[in-house]
PDB file of C-alpha atoms in Angstrom:
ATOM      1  CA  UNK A 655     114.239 108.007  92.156  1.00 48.00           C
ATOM      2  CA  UNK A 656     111.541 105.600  91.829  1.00 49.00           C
ATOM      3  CA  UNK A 657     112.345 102.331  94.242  1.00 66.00           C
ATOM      4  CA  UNK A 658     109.212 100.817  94.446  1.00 84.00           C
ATOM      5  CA  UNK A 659     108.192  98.602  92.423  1.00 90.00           C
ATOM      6  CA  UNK A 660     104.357  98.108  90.724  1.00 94.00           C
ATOM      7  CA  UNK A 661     102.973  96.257  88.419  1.00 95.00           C
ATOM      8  CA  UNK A 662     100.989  96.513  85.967  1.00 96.00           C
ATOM      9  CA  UNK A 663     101.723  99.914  84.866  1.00 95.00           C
ATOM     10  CA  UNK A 664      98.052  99.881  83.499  1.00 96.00           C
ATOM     11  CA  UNK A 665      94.905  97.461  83.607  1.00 97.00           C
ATOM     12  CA  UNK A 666      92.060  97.233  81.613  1.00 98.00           C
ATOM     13  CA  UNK A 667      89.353  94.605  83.474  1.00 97.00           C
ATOM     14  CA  UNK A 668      85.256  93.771  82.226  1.00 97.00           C
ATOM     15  CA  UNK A 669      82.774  95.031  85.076  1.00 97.00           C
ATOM     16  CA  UNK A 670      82.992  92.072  88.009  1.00 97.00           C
ATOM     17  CA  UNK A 671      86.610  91.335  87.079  1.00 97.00           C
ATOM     18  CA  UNK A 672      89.176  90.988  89.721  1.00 97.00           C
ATOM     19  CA  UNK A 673      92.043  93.279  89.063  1.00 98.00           C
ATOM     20  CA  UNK A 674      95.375  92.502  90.956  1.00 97.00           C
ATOM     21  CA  UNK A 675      98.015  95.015  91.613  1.00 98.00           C
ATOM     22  CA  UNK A 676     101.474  94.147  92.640  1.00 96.00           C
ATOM     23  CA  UNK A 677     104.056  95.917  94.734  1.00 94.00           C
ATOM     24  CA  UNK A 678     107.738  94.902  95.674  1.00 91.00           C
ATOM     25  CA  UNK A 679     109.146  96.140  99.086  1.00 83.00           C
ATOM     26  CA  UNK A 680     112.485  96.625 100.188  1.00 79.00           C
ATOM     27  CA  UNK A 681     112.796  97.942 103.669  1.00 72.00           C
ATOM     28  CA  UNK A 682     111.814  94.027 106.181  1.00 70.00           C
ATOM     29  CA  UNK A 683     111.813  96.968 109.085  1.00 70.00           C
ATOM     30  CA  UNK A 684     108.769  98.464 107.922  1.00 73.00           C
ATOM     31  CA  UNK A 685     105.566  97.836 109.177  1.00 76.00           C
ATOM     32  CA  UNK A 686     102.589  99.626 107.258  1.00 83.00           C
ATOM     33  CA  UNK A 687     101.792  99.314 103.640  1.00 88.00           C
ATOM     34  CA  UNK A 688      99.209 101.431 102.250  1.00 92.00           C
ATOM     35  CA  UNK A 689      97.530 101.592  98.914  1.00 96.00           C
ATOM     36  CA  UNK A 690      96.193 105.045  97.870  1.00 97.00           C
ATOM     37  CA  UNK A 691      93.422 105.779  95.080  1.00 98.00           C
ATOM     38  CA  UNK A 692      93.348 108.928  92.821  1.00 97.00           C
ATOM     39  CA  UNK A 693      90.618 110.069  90.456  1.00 97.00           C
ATOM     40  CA  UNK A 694      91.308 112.284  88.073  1.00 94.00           C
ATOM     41  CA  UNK A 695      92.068 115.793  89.076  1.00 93.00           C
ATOM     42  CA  UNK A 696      92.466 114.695  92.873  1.00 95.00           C
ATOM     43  CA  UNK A 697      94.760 114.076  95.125  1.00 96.00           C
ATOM     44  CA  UNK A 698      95.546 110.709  95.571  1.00 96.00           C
ATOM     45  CA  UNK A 699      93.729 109.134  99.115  1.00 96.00           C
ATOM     46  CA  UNK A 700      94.357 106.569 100.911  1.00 95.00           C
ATOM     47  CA  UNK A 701      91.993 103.094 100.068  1.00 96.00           C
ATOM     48  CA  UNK A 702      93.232 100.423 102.604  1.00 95.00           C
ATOM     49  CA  UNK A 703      96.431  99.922 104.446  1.00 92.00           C
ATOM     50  CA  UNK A 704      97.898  96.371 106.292  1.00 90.00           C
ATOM     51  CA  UNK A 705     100.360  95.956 109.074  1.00 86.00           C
ATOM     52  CA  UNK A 706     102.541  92.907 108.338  1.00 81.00           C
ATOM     53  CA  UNK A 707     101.180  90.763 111.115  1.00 85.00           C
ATOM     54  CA  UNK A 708      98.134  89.969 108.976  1.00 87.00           C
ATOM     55  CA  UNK A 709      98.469  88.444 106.073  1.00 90.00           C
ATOM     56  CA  UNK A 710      95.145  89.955 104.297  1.00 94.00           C
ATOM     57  CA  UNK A 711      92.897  92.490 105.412  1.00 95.00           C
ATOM     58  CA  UNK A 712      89.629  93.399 103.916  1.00 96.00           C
ATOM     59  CA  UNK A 713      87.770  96.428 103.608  1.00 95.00           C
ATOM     60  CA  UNK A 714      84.623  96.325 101.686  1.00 96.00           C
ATOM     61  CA  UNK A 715      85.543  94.958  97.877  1.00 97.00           C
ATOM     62  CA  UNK A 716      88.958  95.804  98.436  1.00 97.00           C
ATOM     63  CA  UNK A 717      91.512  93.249  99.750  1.00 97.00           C
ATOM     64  CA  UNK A 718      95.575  93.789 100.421  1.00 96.00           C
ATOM     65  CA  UNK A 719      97.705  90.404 100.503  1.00 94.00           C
ATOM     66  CA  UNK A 720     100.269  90.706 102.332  1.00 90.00           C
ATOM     67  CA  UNK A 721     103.613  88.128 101.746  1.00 88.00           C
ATOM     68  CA  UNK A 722     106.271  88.598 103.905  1.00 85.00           C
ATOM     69  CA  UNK A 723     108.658  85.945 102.429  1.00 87.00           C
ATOM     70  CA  UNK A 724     108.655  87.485  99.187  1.00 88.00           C
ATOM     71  CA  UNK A 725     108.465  90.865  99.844  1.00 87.00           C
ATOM     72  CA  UNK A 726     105.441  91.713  98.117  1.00 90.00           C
ATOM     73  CA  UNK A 727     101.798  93.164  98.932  1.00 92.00           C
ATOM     74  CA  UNK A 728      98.963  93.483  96.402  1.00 96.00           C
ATOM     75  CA  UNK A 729      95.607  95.041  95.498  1.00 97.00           C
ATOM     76  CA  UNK A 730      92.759  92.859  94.942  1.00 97.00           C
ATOM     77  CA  UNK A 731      89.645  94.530  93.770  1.00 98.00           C
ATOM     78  CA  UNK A 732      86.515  92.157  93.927  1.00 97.00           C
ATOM     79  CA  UNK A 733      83.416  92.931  91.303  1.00 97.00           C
ATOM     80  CA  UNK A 734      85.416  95.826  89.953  1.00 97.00           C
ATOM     81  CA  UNK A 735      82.871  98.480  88.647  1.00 97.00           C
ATOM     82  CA  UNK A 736      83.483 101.671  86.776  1.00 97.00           C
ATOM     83  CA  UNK A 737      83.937 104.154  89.103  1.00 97.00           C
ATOM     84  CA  UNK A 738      86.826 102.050  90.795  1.00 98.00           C
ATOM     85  CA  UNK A 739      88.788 103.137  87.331  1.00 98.00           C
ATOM     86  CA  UNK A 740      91.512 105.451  88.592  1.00 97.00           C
ATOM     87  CA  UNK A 741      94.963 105.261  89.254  1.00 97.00           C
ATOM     88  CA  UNK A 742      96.166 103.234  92.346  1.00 98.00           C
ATOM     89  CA  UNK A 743      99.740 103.828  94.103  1.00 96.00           C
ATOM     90  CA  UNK A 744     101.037 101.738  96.628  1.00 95.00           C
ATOM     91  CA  UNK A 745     103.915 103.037  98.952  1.00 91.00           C
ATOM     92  CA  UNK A 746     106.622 101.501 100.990  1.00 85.00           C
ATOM     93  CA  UNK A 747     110.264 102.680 102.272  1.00 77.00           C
ATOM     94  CA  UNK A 748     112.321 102.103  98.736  1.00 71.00           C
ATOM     95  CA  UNK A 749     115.406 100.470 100.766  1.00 69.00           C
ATOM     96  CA  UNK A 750     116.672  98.904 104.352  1.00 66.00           C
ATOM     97  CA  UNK A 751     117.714 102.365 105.042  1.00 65.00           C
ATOM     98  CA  UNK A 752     114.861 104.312 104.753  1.00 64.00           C
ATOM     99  CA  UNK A 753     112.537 104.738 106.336  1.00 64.00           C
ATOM    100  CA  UNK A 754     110.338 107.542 104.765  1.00 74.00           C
ATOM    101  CA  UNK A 755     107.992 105.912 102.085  1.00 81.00           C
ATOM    102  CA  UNK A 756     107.751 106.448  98.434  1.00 87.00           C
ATOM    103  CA  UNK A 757     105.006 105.789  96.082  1.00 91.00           C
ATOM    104  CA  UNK A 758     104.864 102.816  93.285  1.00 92.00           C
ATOM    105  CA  UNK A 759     104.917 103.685  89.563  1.00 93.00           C
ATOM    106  CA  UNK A 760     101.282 103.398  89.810  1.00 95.00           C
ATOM    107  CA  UNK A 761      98.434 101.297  88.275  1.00 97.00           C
ATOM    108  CA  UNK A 762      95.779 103.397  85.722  1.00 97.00           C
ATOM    109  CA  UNK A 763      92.951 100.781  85.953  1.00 98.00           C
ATOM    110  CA  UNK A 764      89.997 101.213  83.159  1.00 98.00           C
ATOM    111  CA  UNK A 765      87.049  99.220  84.253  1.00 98.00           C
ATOM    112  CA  UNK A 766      84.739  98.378  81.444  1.00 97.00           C
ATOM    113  CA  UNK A 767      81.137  98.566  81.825  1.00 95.00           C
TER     114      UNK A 767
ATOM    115  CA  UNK B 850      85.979 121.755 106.558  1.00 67.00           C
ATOM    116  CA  UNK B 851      89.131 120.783 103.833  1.00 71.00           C
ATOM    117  CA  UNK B 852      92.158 119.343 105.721  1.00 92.00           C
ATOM    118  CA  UNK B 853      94.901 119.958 103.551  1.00 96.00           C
ATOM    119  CA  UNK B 854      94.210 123.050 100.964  1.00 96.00           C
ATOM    120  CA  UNK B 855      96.468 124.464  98.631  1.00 97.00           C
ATOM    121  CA  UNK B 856      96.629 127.316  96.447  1.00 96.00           C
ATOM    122  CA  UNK B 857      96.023 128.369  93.856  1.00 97.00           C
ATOM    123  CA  UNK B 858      94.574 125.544  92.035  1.00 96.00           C
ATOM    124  CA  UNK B 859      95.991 126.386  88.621  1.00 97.00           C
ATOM    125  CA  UNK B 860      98.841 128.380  87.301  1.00 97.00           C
ATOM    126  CA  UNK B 861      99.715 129.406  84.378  1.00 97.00           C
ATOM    127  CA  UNK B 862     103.105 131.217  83.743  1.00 97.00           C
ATOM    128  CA  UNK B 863     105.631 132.726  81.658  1.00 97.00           C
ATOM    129  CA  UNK B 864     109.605 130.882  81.567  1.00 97.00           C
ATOM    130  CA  UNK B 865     111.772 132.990  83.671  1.00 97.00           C
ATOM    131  CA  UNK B 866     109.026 134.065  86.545  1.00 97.00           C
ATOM    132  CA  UNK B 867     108.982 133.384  90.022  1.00 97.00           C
ATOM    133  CA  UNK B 868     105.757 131.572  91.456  1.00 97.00           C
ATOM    134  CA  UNK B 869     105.085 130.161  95.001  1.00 97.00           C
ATOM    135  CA  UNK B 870     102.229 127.520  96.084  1.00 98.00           C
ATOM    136  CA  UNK B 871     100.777 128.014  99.950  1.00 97.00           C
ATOM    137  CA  UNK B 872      99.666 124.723 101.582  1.00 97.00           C
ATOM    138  CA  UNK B 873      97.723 124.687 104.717  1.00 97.00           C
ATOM    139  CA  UNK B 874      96.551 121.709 106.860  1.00 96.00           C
ATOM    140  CA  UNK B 875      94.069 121.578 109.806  1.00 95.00           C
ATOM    141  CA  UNK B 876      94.778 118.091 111.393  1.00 93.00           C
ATOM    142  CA  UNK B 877      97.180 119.121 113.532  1.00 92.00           C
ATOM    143  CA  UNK B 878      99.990 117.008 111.731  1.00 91.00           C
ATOM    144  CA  UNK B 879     103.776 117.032 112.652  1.00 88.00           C
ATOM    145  CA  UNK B 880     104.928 116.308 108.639  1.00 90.00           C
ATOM    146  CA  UNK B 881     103.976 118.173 105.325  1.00 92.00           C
ATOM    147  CA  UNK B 882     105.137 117.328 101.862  1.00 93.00           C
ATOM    148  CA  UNK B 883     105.704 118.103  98.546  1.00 95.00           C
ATOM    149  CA  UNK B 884     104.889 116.567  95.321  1.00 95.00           C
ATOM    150  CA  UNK B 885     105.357 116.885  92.207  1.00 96.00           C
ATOM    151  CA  UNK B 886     103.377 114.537  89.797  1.00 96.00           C
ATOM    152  CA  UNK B 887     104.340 114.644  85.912  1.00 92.00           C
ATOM    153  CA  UNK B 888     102.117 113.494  82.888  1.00 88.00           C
ATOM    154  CA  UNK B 889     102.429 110.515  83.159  1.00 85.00           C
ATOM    155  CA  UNK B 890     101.173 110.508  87.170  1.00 87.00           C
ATOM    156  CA  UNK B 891     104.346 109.164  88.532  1.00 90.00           C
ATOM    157  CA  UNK B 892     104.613 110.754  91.989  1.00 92.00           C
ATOM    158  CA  UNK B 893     107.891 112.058  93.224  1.00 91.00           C
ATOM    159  CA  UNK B 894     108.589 113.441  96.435  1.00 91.00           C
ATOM    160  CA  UNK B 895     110.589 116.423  96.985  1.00 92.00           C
ATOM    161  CA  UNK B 896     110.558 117.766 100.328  1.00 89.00           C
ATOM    162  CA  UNK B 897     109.499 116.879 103.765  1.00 88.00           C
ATOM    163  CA  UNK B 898     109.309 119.283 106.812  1.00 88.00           C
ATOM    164  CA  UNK B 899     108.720 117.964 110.313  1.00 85.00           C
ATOM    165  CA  UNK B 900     107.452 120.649 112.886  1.00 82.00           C
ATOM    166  CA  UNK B 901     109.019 123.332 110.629  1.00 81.00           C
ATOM    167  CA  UNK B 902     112.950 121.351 110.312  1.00 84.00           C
ATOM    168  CA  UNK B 903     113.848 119.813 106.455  1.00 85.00           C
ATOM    169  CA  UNK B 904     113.811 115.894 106.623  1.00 81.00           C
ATOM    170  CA  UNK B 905     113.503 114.956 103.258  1.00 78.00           C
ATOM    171  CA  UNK B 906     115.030 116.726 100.172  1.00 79.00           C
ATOM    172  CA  UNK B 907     115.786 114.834  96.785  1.00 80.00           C
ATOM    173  CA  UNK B 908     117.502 115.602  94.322  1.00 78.00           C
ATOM    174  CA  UNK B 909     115.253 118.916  93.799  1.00 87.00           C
ATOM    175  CA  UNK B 910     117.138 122.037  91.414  1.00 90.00           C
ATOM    176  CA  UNK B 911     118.194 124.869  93.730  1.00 91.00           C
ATOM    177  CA  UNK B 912     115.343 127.134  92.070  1.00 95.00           C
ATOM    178  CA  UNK B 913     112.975 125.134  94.576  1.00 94.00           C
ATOM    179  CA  UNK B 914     112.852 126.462  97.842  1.00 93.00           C
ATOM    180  CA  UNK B 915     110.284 125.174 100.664  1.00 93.00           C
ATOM    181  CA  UNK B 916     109.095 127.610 103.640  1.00 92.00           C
ATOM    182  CA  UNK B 917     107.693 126.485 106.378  1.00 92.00           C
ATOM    183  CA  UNK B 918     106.759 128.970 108.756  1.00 91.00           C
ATOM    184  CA  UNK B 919     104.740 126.994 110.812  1.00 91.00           C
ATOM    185  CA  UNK B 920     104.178 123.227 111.228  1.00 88.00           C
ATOM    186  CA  UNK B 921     100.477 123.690 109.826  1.00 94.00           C
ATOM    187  CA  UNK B 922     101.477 125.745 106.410  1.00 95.00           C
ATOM    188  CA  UNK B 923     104.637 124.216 103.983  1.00 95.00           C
ATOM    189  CA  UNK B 924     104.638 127.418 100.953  1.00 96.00           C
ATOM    190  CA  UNK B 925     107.097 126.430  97.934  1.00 96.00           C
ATOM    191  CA  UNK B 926     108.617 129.056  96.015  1.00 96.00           C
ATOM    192  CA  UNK B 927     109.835 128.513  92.172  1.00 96.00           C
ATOM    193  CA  UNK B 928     112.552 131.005  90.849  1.00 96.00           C
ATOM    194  CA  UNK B 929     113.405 131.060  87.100  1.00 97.00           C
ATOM    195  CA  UNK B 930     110.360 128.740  85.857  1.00 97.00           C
ATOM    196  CA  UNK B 931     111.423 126.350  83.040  1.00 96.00           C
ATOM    197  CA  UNK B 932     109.300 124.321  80.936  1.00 96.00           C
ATOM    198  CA  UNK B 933     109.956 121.087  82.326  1.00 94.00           C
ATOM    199  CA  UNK B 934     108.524 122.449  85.872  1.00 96.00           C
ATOM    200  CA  UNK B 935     104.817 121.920  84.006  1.00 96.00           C
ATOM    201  CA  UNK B 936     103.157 118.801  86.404  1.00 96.00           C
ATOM    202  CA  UNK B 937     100.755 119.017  89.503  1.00 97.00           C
ATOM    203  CA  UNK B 938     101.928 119.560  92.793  1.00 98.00           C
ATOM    204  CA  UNK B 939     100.595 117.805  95.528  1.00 97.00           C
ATOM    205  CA  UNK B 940     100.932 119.311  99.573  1.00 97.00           C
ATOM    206  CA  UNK B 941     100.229 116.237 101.827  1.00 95.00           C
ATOM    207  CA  UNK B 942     100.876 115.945 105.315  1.00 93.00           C
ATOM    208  CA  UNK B 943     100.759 113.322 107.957  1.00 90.00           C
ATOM    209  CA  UNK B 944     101.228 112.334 111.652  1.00 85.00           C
ATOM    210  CA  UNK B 945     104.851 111.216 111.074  1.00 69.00           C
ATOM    211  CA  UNK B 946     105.933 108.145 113.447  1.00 53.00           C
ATOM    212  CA  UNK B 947     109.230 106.855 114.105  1.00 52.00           C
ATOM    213  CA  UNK B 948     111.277 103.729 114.082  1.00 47.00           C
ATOM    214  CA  UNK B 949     109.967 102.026 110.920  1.00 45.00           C
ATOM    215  CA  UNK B 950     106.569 103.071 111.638  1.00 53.00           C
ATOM    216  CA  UNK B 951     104.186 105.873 109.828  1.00 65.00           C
ATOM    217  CA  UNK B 952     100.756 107.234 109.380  1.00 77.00           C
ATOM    218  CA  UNK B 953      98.621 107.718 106.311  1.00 87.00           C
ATOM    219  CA  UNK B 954      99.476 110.733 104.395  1.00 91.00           C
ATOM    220  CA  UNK B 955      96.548 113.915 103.115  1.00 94.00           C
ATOM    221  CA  UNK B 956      96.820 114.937 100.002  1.00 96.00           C
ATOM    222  CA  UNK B 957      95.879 118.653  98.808  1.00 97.00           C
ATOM    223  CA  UNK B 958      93.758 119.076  95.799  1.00 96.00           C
ATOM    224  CA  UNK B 959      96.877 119.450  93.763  1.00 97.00           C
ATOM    225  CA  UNK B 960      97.915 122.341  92.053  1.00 98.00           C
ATOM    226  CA  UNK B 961      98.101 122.288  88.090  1.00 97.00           C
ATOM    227  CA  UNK B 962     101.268 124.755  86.801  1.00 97.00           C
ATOM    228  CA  UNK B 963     101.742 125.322  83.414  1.00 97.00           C
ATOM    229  CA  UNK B 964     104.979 126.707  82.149  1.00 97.00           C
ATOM    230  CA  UNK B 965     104.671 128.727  78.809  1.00 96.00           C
TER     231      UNK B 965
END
């Protein structure tokens, strides 16, 4: 079922690295793309979201790129610390005709202290 | 005051048994969901209701059966438990938009079922 695509499937960073995730989009109609956070026995929650007529956004330590041409948006974590380990998810529509969005593989990021 | 709640938060059951979760959300949202999320946390929809009507249904076995009896509670119902139904299910629910457009989605606390 799973039609969007992320990457790394897992991440293990020093404290103050800069993990990146990656996510592949199909659907050039849509126009939010979220990333969502989940700790361990939570529910996953949403961390930052872009509409595609920025190309970044910024929200604390916690950047989305956003590239149109090549279909992709990414995570940027800045000074990662260890209570940013958890696994991330980002969502999108998996095709050009859907709509409804489905969630990445996602990303379980370890941050070392 | 919790904005999506589900319950219970674990389960543990027997093969063959029947089991239903109950999901409630207070934010006044048009669009619930189910997930279910396996071991190894992928997330994988498997229903959507929108003001009480079925939008979304994947490939879900027959022995899963979504109620909605209002657009602010989304109950699933399990017949004949197998062990491969074992994973967290997540309720979730959001101010659906249309025309390429949506809205963050809520997420329940999750509820942990355990097949024996």
């Amino acid at each position: 079922q799973q039609q969007v695509k992320q990457s790394p499937q897992s991440l293990i960073v020093q404290k103050g690295g800069i993990p990146i995730i990656n996510c592949a989009y199909e659907n050039t109609a849509f126009d939010y793309f979220p990333w969502y956070q989940q700790f361990p026995g939570k529910g996953p929650a949403l961390l930052i979201a872009i509409r595609p007529d920025v190309s970044e956004k910024k929200e604390g330590r916690f950047t989305i790129s956003f590239n149109k041409s090549a279909k992709q948006f990414s995570l940027h974590i800045m000074d990662s610390q260890p209570g940013d380990s958890a696994t991330y998810f980002c969502a999108a529509p998996p095709d050009d005709n859907n709509n409804d969005m489905r969630f990445g593989a996602g990303t379980r990021l370890t941050v070392k202290p | 005051d919790t904005a999506v709640s589900q319950t219970p938060k674990y389960l543990v059951t027997q093969m063959g048994n029947d089991k239903s979760i109950k999901c409630e959300q207070n934010l006044g949202h048009d669009t619930m969901y189910w997930y279910k999320q396996d071991s190894k946390k992928f997330l994988k929809i498997m229903f959507s209701y929108n003001n009480k009507e079925l939008i979304i249904n994947e490939t879900v076995p027959n022995r899963f059966s979504p109620k909605s009896p209002d657009k602010a509670h989304l109950n699933l119902h399990i017949n004949s438990l197998e062990l491969g139904d074992s994973a967290v299910y997540f309720c979730a629910s959001s101010q659906r938009a249309t025309g390429g457009r949506t809205d963050t989605q809520y997420f329940g606390p999750g509820t942990r079922l355990t097949v024996l």
